[in-house]
Tab-separated table of C-alpha atoms in Angstrom:
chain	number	residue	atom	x	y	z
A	135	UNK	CA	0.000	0.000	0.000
A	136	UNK	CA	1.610	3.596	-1.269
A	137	UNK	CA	0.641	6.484	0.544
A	138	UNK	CA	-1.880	9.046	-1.105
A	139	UNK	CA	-0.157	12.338	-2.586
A	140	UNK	CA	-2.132	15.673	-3.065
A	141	UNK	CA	-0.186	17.330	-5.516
A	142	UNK	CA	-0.810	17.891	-8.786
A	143	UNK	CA	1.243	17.940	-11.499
A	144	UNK	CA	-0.055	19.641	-15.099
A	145	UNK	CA	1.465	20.243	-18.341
A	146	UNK	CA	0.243	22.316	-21.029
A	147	UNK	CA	0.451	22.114	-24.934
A	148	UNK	CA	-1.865	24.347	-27.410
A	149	UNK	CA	-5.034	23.091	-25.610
A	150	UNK	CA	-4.361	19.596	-24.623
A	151	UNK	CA	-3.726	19.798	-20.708
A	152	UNK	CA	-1.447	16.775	-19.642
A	153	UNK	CA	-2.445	15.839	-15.380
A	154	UNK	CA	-0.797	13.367	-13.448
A	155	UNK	CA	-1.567	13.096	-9.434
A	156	UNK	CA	0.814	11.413	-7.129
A	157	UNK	CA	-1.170	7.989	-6.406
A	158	UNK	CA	0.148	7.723	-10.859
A	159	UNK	CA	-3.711	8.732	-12.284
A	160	UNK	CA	-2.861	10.199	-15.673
A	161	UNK	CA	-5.253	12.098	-17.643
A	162	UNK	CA	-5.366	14.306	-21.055
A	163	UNK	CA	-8.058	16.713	-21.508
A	164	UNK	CA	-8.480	18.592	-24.498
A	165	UNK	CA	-11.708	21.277	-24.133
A	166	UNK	CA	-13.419	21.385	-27.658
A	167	UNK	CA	-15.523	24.590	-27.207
A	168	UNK	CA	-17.643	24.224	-30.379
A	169	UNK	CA	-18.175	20.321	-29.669
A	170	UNK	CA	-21.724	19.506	-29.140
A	171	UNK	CA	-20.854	16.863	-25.759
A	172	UNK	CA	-18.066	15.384	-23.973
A	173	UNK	CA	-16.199	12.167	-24.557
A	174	UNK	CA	-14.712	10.583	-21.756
A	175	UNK	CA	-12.124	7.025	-22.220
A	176	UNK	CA	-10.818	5.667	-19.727
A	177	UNK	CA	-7.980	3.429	-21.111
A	178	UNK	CA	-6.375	0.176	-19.217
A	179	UNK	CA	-2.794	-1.218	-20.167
A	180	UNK	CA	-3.742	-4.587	-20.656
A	181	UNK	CA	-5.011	-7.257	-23.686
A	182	UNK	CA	-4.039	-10.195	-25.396
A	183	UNK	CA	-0.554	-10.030	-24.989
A	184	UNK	CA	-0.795	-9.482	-21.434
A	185	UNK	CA	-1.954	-13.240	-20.651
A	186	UNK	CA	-0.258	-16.166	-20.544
A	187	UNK	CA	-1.427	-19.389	-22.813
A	188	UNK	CA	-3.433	-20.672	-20.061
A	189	UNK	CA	-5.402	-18.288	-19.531
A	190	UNK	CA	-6.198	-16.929	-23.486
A	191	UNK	CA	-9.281	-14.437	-23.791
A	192	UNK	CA	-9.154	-13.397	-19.735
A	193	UNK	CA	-8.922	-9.580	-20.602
A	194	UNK	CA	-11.532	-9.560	-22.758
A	195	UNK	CA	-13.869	-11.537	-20.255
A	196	UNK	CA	-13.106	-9.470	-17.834
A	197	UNK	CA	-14.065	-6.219	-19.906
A	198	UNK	CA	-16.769	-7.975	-20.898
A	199	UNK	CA	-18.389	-8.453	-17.407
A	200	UNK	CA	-17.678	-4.723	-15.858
A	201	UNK	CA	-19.311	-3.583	-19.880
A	202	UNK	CA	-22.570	-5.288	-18.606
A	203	UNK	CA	-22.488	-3.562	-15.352
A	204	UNK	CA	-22.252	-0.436	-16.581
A	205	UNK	CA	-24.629	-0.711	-19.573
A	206	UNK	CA	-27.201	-2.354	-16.726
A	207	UNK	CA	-26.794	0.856	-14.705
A	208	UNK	CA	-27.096	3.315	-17.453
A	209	UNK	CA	-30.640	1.234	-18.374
A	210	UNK	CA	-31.882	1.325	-14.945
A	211	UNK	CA	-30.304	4.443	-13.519
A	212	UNK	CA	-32.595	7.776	-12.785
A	213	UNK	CA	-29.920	10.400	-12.346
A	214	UNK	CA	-28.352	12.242	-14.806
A	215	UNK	CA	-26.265	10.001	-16.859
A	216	UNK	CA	-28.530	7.122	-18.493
A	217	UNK	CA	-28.755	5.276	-21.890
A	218	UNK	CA	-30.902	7.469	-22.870
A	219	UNK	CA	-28.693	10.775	-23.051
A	220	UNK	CA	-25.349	8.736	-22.558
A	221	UNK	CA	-23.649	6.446	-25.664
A	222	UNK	CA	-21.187	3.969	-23.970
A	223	UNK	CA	-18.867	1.512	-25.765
A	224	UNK	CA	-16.274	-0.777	-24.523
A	225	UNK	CA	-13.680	-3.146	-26.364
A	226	UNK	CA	-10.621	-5.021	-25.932
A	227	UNK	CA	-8.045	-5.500	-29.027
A	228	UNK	CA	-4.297	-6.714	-27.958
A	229	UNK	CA	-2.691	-4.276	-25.929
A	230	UNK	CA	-5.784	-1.689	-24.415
A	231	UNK	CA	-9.313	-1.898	-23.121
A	232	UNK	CA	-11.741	0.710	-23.547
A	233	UNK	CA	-14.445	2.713	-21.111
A	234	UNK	CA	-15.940	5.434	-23.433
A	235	UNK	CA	-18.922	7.519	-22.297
A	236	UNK	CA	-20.473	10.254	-24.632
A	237	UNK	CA	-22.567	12.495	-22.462
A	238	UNK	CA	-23.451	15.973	-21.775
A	239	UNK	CA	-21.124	17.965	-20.588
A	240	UNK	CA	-22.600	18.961	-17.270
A	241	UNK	CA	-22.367	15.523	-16.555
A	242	UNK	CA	-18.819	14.723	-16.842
A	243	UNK	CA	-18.403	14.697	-12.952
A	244	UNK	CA	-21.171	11.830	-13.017
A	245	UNK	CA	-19.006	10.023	-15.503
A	246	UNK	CA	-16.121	10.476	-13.773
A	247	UNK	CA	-17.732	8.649	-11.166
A	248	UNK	CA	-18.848	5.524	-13.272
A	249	UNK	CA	-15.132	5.259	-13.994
A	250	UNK	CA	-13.751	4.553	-10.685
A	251	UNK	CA	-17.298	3.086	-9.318
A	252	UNK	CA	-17.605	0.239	-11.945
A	253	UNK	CA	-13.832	-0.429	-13.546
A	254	UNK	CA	-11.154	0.373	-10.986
A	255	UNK	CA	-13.661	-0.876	-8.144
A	256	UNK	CA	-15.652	-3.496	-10.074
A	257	UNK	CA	-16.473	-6.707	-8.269
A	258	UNK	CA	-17.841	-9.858	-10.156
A	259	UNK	CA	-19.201	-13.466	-8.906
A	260	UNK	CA	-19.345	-16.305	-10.452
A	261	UNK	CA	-22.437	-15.787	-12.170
A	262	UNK	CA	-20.720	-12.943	-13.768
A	263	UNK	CA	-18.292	-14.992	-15.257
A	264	UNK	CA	-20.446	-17.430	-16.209
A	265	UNK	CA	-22.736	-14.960	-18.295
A	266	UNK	CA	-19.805	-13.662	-19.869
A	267	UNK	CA	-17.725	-16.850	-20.891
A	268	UNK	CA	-21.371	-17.885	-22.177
A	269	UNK	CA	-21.952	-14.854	-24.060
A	270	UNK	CA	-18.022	-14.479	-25.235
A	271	UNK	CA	-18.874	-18.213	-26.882
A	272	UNK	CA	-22.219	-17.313	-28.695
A	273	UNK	CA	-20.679	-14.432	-29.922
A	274	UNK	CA	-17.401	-15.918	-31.426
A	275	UNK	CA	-19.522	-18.913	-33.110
A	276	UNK	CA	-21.355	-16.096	-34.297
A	277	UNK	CA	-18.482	-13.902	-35.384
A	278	UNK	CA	-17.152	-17.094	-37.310
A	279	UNK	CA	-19.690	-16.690	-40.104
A	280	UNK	CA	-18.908	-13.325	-40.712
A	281	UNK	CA	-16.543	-12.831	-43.990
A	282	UNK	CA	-14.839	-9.941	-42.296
A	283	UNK	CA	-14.164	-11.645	-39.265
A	284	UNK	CA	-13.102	-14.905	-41.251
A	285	UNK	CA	-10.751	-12.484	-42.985
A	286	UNK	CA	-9.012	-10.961	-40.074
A	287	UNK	CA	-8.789	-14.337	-38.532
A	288	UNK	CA	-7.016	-15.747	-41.534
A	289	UNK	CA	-4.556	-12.441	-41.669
A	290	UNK	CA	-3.818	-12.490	-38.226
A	291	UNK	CA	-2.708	-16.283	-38.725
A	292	UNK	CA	-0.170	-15.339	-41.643
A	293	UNK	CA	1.003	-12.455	-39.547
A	294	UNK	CA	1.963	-13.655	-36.548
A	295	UNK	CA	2.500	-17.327	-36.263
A	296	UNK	CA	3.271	-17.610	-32.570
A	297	UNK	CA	1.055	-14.808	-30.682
A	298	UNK	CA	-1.905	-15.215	-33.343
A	299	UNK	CA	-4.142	-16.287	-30.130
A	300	UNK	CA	-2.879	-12.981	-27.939
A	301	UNK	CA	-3.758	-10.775	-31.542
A	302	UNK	CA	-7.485	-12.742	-31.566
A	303	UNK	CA	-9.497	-10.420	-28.923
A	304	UNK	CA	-12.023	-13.444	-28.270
A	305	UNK	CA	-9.038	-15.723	-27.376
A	306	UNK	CA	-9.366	-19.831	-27.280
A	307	UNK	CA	-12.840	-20.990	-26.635
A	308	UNK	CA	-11.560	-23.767	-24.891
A	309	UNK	CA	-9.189	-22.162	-22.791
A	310	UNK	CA	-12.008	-19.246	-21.602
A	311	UNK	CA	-14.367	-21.332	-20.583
A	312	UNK	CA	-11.804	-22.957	-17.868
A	313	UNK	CA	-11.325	-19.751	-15.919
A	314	UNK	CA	-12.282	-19.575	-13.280
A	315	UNK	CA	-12.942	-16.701	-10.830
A	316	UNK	CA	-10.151	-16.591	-8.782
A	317	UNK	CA	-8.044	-16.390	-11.708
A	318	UNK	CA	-10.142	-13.250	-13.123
A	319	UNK	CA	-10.123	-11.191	-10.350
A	320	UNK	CA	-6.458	-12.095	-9.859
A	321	UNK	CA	-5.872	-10.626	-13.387
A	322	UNK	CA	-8.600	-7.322	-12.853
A	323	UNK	CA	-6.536	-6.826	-9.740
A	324	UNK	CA	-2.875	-6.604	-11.351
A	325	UNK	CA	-3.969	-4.376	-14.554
A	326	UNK	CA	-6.862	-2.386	-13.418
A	327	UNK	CA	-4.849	0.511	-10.885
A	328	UNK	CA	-4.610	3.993	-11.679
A	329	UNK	CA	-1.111	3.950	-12.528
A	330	UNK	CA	-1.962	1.562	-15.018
A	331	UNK	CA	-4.632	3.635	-17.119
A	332	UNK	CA	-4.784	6.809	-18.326
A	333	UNK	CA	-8.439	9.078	-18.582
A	334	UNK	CA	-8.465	10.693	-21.898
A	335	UNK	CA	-11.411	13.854	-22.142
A	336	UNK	CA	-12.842	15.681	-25.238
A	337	UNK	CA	-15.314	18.250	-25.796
A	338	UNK	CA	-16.881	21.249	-24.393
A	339	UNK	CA	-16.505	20.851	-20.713
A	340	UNK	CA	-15.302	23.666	-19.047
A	341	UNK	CA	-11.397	22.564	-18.374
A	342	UNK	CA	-10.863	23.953	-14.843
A	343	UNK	CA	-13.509	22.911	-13.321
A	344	UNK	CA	-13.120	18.980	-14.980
A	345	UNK	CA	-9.688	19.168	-13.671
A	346	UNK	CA	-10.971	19.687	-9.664
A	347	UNK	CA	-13.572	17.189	-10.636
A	348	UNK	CA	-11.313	14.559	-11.695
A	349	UNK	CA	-8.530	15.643	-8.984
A	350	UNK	CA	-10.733	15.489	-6.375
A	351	UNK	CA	-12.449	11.815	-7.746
A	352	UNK	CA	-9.258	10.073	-8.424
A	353	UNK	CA	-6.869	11.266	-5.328
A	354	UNK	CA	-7.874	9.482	-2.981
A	355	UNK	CA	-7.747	5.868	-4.397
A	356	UNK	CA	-4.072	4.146	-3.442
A	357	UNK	CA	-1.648	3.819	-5.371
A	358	UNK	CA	-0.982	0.279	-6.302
A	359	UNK	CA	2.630	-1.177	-6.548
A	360	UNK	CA	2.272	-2.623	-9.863
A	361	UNK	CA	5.087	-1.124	-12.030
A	362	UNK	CA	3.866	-1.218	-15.932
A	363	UNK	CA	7.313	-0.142	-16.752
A	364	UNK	CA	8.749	-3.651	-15.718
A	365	UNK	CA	5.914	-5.543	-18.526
A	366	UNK	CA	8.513	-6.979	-20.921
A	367	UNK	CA	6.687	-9.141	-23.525
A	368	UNK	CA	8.523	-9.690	-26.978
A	369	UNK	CA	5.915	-10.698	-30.080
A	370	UNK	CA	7.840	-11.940	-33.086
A	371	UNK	CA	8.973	-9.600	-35.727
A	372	UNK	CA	10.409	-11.004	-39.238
A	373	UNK	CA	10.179	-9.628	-42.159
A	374	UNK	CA	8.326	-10.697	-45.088
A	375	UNK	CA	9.227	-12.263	-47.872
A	376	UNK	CA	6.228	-13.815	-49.019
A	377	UNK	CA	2.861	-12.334	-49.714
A	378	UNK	CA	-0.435	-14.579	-48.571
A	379	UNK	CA	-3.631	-13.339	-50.478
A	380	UNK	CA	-7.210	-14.146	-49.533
A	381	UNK	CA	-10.178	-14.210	-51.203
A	382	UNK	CA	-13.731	-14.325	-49.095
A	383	UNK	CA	-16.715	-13.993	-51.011
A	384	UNK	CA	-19.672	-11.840	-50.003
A	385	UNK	CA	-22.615	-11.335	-52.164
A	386	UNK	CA	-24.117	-8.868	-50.508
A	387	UNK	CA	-21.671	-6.646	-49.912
A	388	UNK	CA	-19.626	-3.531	-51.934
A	389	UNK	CA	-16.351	-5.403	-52.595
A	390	UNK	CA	-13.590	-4.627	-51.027
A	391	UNK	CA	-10.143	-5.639	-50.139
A	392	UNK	CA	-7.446	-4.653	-47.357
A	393	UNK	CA	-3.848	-5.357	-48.027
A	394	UNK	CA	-1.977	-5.748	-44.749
A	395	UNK	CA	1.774	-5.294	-43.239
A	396	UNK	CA	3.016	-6.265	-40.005
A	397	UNK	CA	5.366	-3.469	-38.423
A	398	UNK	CA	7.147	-3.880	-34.904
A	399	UNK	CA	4.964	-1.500	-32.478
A	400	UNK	CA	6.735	1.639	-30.642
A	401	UNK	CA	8.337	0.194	-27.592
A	402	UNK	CA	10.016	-2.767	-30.047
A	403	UNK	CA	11.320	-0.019	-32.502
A	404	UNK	CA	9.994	3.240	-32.535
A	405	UNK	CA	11.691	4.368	-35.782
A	406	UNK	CA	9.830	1.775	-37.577
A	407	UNK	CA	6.582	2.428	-35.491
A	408	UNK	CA	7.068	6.099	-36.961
A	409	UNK	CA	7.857	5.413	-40.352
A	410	UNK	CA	4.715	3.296	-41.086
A	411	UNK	CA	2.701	6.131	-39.298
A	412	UNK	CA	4.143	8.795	-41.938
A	413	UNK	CA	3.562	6.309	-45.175
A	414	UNK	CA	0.143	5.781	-43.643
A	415	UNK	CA	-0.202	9.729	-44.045
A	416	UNK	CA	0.849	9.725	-47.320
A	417	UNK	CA	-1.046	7.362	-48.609
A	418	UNK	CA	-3.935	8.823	-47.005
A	419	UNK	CA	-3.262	12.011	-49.249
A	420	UNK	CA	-6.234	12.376	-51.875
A	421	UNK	CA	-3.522	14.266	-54.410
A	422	UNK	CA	-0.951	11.095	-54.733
A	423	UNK	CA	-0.646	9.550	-57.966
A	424	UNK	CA	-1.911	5.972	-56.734
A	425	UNK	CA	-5.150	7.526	-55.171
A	426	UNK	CA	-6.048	10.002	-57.689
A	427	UNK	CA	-5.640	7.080	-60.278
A	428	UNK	CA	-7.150	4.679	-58.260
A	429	UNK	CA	-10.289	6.992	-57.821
A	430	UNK	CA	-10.408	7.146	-62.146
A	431	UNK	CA	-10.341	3.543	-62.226
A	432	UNK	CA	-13.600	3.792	-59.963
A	433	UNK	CA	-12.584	3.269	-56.860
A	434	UNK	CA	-14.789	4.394	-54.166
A	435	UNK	CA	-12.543	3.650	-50.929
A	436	UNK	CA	-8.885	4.100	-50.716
A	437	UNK	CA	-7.727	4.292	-46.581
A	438	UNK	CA	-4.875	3.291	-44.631
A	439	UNK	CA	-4.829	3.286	-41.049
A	440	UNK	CA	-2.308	2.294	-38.860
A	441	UNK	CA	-2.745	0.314	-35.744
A	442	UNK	CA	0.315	0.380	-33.840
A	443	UNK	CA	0.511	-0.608	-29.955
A	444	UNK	CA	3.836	-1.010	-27.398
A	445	UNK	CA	4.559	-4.632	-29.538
A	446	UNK	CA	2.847	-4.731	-32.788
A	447	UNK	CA	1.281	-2.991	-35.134
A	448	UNK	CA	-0.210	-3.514	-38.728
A	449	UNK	CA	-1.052	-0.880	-41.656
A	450	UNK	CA	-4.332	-1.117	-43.500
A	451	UNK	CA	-4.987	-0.319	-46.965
A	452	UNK	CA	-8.626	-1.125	-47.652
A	453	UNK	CA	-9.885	-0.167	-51.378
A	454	UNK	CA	-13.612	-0.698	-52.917
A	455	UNK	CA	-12.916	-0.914	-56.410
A	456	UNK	CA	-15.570	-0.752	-59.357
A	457	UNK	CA	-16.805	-4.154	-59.673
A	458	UNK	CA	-16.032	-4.503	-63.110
A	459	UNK	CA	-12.425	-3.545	-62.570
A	460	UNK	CA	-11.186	-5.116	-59.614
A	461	UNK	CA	-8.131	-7.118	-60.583
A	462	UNK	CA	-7.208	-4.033	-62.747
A	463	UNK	CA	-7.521	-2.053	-59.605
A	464	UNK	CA	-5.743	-4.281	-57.766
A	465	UNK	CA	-3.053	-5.549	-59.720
A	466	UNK	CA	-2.428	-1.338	-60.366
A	467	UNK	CA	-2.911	-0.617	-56.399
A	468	UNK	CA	-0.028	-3.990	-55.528
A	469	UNK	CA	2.320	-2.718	-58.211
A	470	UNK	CA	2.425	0.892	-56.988
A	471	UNK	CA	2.644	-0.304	-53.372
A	472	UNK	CA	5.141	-2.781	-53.815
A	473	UNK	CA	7.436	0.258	-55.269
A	474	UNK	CA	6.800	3.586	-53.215
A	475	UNK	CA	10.638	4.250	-52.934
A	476	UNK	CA	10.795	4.672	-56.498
A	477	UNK	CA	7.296	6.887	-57.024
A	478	UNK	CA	5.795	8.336	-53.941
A	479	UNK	CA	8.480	8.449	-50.868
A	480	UNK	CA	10.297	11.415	-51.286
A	481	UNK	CA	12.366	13.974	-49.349
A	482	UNK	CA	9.222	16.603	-49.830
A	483	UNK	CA	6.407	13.959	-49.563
A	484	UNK	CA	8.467	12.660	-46.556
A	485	UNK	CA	8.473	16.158	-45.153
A	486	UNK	CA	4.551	17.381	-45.541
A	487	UNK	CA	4.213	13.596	-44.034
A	488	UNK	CA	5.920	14.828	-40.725
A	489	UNK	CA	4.168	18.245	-41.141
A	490	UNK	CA	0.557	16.471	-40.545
A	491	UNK	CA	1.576	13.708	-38.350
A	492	UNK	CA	2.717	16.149	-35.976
């Protein structure tokens, strides 16, 4: 047990207001005058790669289960926060889970509270974990129909051989349904302390007065001993040599295909991290050759995103070609991608890159 510490300490850039109290509760708040609400996410250092093989899919169980409580007390509650004026979504991928409330912005005290009330001092029973594992499996045998899903699935596999279970956010059936509860709140108890999650706020909230609200909240909870700095886990990085190309047919749906790389994430090489952040910007730019002749070929979609975390990341190029040109599209889209260095990375490109990112 750490002792509680009053103080305060903020940081300022443009508008984004960087807090940090002494029991390690770190928060960003950005006021967005002209914004319409507030967003408040309350982020937790843990997923996937977090667990060990024996216990696959536990950080998304337990996500799962405090999800329920909260979306059961925004149903039933008669205060000021409820489903009714209040959007709330919660996820796990491999590295972070997710608390996001959208609510008015007079009510971001109340949120506050439904942050520290039902994650950082949720309890669950059995029957808790029973409902979820249960729910977890419908949803995954549902999931397993889905061409998207079937896609990601089979990507994730040619990815990352080893850690394709820790990338999988609904882990091994098998292997969920034998936690048990001790093991859960075992897990909740390690990841789920305030020096393990950072609150993230947007909107129009008046800034000084969410700061006393979310000093006054947070201080007093202790300060746990749990050092995230001292997580060390390595996921395989090689690179490839080989392309793997799926095909998943969908009737009823625009087609569309994603082409995929696996890059190392920021705390395994932050260069690299960087570098696939700025060639996701420029491809992202509607003036570059490949985009501008994509879109004359009839393409409706051309996005990359980049997901990177502390281990892994992968960059996204997802296209919706015309129907009647979509090997054209593609083979032109693979060609151009397969040789940037020779058409679109540049010094100047590679500058108004940094320019945006930043």
């Amino acid at each position: 047990m750490g002792k509680v510490d009053a103080q305060i300490d903020s940081t300022i850039e443009g508008n984004v207001h960087y807090l940090k109290l002494g029991n390690g509760s770190n928060a960003v708040l950005m006021p967005l005058p002209s914004a319409p609400n507030t967003e408040l996410a309350f982020h937790i250092i843990t997923g996937g790669l977090y667990e060990n093989d024996s216990v696959n899919g536990i950080a998304h169980v337990v996500q799962y289960i405090i999800a329920s409580k909260m979306n059961e007390y925004l149903n039933s509650n008669k205060g000021s926060l409820t489903l009714r004026n209040t959007f709330f979504q919660s996820y796990t991928n491999s590295e972070r889970t997710v608390f996001k409330l959208t609510l008015p912005s007079d009510s971001a005290a109340a949120g506050l509270n439904i942050f520290i009330r039902y994650v950082l001092n949720a309890t669950f029973n059995e029957a808790d974990l029973k409902r979820a594992v249960d729910s977890i499996t419908i949803e995954t045998e549902r999931e397993k129909q889905n061409p998207k899903w079937i896609f990601n699935d089979k990507m994730l596999k040619s990815l990352y051989k080893r850690e394709y279970e820790q990338l999988n956010v609904y882990g091994n059936l098998d292997k969920i349904q034998k936690i048990d509860l001790p093991t859960a709140e075992k897990f909740f108890k390690k990841y789920y302390v305030t020096n393990n999650a950072i609150l993230i706020g947007t909107g129009s909230f008046n800034y000084s007065v969410l700061e006393r609200q979310y000093e006054d909240q947070f201080k007093p909870i202790i300060r746990a001993e749990f050092d995230p700095e001292f997580i060390t886990k390595i996921t395989d990085f090689r690179s490839l040599v080989y392309n793997t190309q799926f095909i998943i047919e969908d009737s009823t749906a625009t087609p569309e295909f994603q082409i995929c790389w696996q890059f190392p994430g920021t705390s395994s090489n932050k260069q690299t991290s960087y570098s696939a952040a700025l060639l996701c910007t420029l491809l992202n730019d509607k003036n570059n050759f490949i985009q501008v002749k994509a879109a004359k070929m009839g393409c409706k979609k051309f996005v990359a995103q980049y997901e990177s975390g502390n281990y892994s990341g992968i960059l996204r190029v997802t296209l919706q070609p015309d129907k009647q040109k979509l090997y054209v599209t593609y083979k032109f889209v693979i060609d151009a991608l397969t040789s940037l260095e020779k058409t679109l990375v540049n010094e100047s490109m590679i500058d108004a890159a940094k320019l945006q990112f930043k």
